[in-house]
Amino acid sequence: EAVLNGADPSSLGASFGAESLIGIHAMKTDEDSVEFVFYDSQCGLPLFVAPRRRSLQDFRVESLNHGWPSFREPEILEGSISHRLGGEVVSSCPAQPTHP
């Protein structure tokens, strides 16, 4: 796998109406397609790789319908997230100090 820092996450950002997306890198796969790695903006932990087992168009449409990037089970990186009571999904990064 070659990480292509900034190798056109802007095209993904444009598809979501964003100028640029911080914390996302494009990665070329063996199948000659591109997956995007999504990172925690606080600690840099990779959280998700998408799309996996679906097309970029399917990922885009589902995400636009939800109003934010929408990830499926195969796109979650093992150990990267935790589930809280009530269904909240949070990064597994060490706790960050809170501000009053």
mmCIF file of C-alpha atoms in Angstrom:
data_model
loop_
_atom_site.group_PDB
_atom_site.id
_atom_site.type_symbol
_atom_site.label_atom_id
_atom_site.label_comp_id
_atom_site.label_asym_id
_atom_site.label_seq_id
_atom_site.Cartn_x
_atom_site.Cartn_y
_atom_site.Cartn_z
ATOM 1 C CA GLU A 1 0.000 0.000 0.000
ATOM 2 C CA ALA A 2 1.262 3.424 -0.783
ATOM 3 C CA VAL A 3 -0.064 6.299 1.251
ATOM 4 C CA LEU A 4 -0.597 9.221 -1.043
ATOM 5 C CA ASN A 5 -0.705 12.144 1.368
ATOM 6 C CA GLY A 6 -3.193 14.559 -0.074
ATOM 7 C CA ALA A 7 -3.580 12.384 -3.208
ATOM 8 C CA ASP A 8 -6.696 13.814 -3.915
ATOM 9 C CA PRO A 9 -8.775 13.870 -0.824
ATOM 10 C CA SER A 10 -9.847 17.176 -2.363
ATOM 11 C CA SER A 11 -11.844 15.192 -4.914
ATOM 12 C CA LEU A 12 -13.560 13.440 -2.013
ATOM 13 C CA GLY A 13 -13.960 16.790 -0.251
ATOM 14 C CA ALA A 14 -15.457 18.318 -3.362
ATOM 15 C CA SER A 15 -17.985 15.506 -3.542
ATOM 16 C CA PHE A 16 -19.074 16.411 0.003
ATOM 17 C CA GLY A 17 -18.989 20.153 -0.675
ATOM 18 C CA ALA A 18 -15.780 20.784 1.298
ATOM 19 C CA GLU A 19 -12.746 22.638 -0.001
ATOM 20 C CA SER A 20 -10.331 20.316 1.778
ATOM 21 C CA LEU A 21 -10.548 17.605 4.376
ATOM 22 C CA ILE A 22 -7.941 17.508 7.134
ATOM 23 C CA GLY A 23 -7.061 14.091 8.529
ATOM 24 C CA ILE A 24 -7.799 12.103 5.386
ATOM 25 C CA HIS A 25 -5.301 10.421 3.105
ATOM 26 C CA ALA A 26 -5.832 8.497 -0.104
ATOM 27 C CA MET A 27 -4.362 5.005 -0.395
ATOM 28 C CA LYS A 28 -4.080 2.981 -3.604
ATOM 29 C CA THR A 29 -5.235 -0.638 -3.255
ATOM 30 C CA ASP A 30 -4.144 -3.795 -5.043
ATOM 31 C CA GLU A 31 -7.279 -3.601 -7.189
ATOM 32 C CA ASP A 32 -6.153 -0.232 -8.601
ATOM 33 C CA SER A 33 -8.830 1.660 -6.746
ATOM 34 C CA VAL A 34 -8.444 4.251 -4.012
ATOM 35 C CA GLU A 35 -9.485 4.036 -0.381
ATOM 36 C CA PHE A 36 -9.530 6.997 1.972
ATOM 37 C CA VAL A 37 -8.114 6.724 5.495
ATOM 38 C CA PHE A 38 -9.922 8.869 8.086
ATOM 39 C CA TYR A 39 -7.927 9.909 11.177
ATOM 40 C CA ASP A 40 -8.814 11.267 14.619
ATOM 41 C CA SER A 41 -8.017 14.983 14.397
ATOM 42 C CA GLN A 42 -6.822 15.137 18.024
ATOM 43 C CA CYS A 43 -4.291 12.300 18.178
ATOM 44 C CA GLY A 44 -3.824 11.096 14.585
ATOM 45 C CA LEU A 45 -5.155 7.559 15.158
ATOM 46 C CA PRO A 46 -6.493 5.993 11.920
ATOM 47 C CA LEU A 47 -10.184 5.215 12.494
ATOM 48 C CA PHE A 48 -11.787 4.215 9.209
ATOM 49 C CA VAL A 49 -10.817 3.181 5.669
ATOM 50 C CA ALA A 50 -13.506 3.705 3.038
ATOM 51 C CA PRO A 51 -14.892 2.595 0.739
ATOM 52 C CA ARG A 52 -14.472 -1.119 1.392
ATOM 53 C CA ARG A 53 -16.749 -3.709 -0.227
ATOM 54 C CA ARG A 54 -18.707 -0.921 -1.950
ATOM 55 C CA SER A 55 -18.070 1.713 -4.549
ATOM 56 C CA LEU A 56 -16.951 5.267 -3.861
ATOM 57 C CA GLN A 57 -20.267 6.389 -5.343
ATOM 58 C CA ASP A 58 -22.216 4.223 -2.859
ATOM 59 C CA PHE A 59 -20.129 5.640 0.028
ATOM 60 C CA ARG A 60 -20.719 9.178 -1.218
ATOM 61 C CA VAL A 61 -24.476 8.774 -1.652
ATOM 62 C CA GLU A 62 -24.966 7.109 1.747
ATOM 63 C CA SER A 63 -22.828 9.757 3.451
ATOM 64 C CA LEU A 64 -24.674 12.631 1.783
ATOM 65 C CA ASN A 65 -28.003 11.088 2.797
ATOM 66 C CA HIS A 66 -26.838 10.951 6.442
ATOM 67 C CA GLY A 67 -25.216 14.398 6.335
ATOM 68 C CA TRP A 68 -21.745 13.140 7.366
ATOM 69 C CA PRO A 69 -19.360 10.329 6.360
ATOM 70 C CA SER A 70 -21.118 7.016 6.918
ATOM 71 C CA PHE A 71 -18.992 3.942 7.642
ATOM 72 C CA ARG A 72 -19.880 0.258 7.535
ATOM 73 C CA GLU A 73 -18.412 -2.531 9.676
ATOM 74 C CA PRO A 74 -15.618 -3.557 7.202
ATOM 75 C CA GLU A 75 -14.424 0.079 7.125
ATOM 76 C CA ILE A 76 -13.799 0.332 10.892
ATOM 77 C CA LEU A 77 -10.163 -0.251 11.848
ATOM 78 C CA GLU A 78 -9.909 -2.766 14.688
ATOM 79 C CA GLY A 79 -9.416 -1.163 18.085
ATOM 80 C CA SER A 80 -9.884 2.355 16.749
ATOM 81 C CA ILE A 81 -13.311 3.139 18.195
ATOM 82 C CA SER A 82 -15.373 2.462 21.305
ATOM 83 C CA HIS A 83 -19.123 2.402 21.787
ATOM 84 C CA ARG A 84 -20.666 4.240 24.736
ATOM 85 C CA LEU A 85 -24.042 3.691 26.328
ATOM 86 C CA GLY A 86 -26.729 5.127 24.105
ATOM 87 C CA GLY A 87 -24.874 4.172 20.934
ATOM 88 C CA GLU A 88 -22.349 7.023 20.816
ATOM 89 C CA VAL A 89 -19.214 6.061 18.860
ATOM 90 C CA VAL A 90 -15.935 7.632 20.015
ATOM 91 C CA SER A 91 -12.282 7.372 19.086
ATOM 92 C CA SER A 92 -10.060 5.078 21.156
ATOM 93 C CA CYS A 93 -7.492 7.880 21.528
ATOM 94 C CA PRO A 94 -6.441 8.649 25.082
ATOM 95 C CA ALA A 95 -8.761 11.143 26.739
ATOM 96 C CA GLN A 96 -8.054 14.738 25.841
ATOM 97 C CA PRO A 97 -8.292 17.478 28.473
ATOM 98 C CA THR A 98 -11.663 19.189 28.449
ATOM 99 C CA HIS A 99 -12.140 22.924 28.420
ATOM 100 C CA PRO A 100 -14.608 24.657 30.792
#
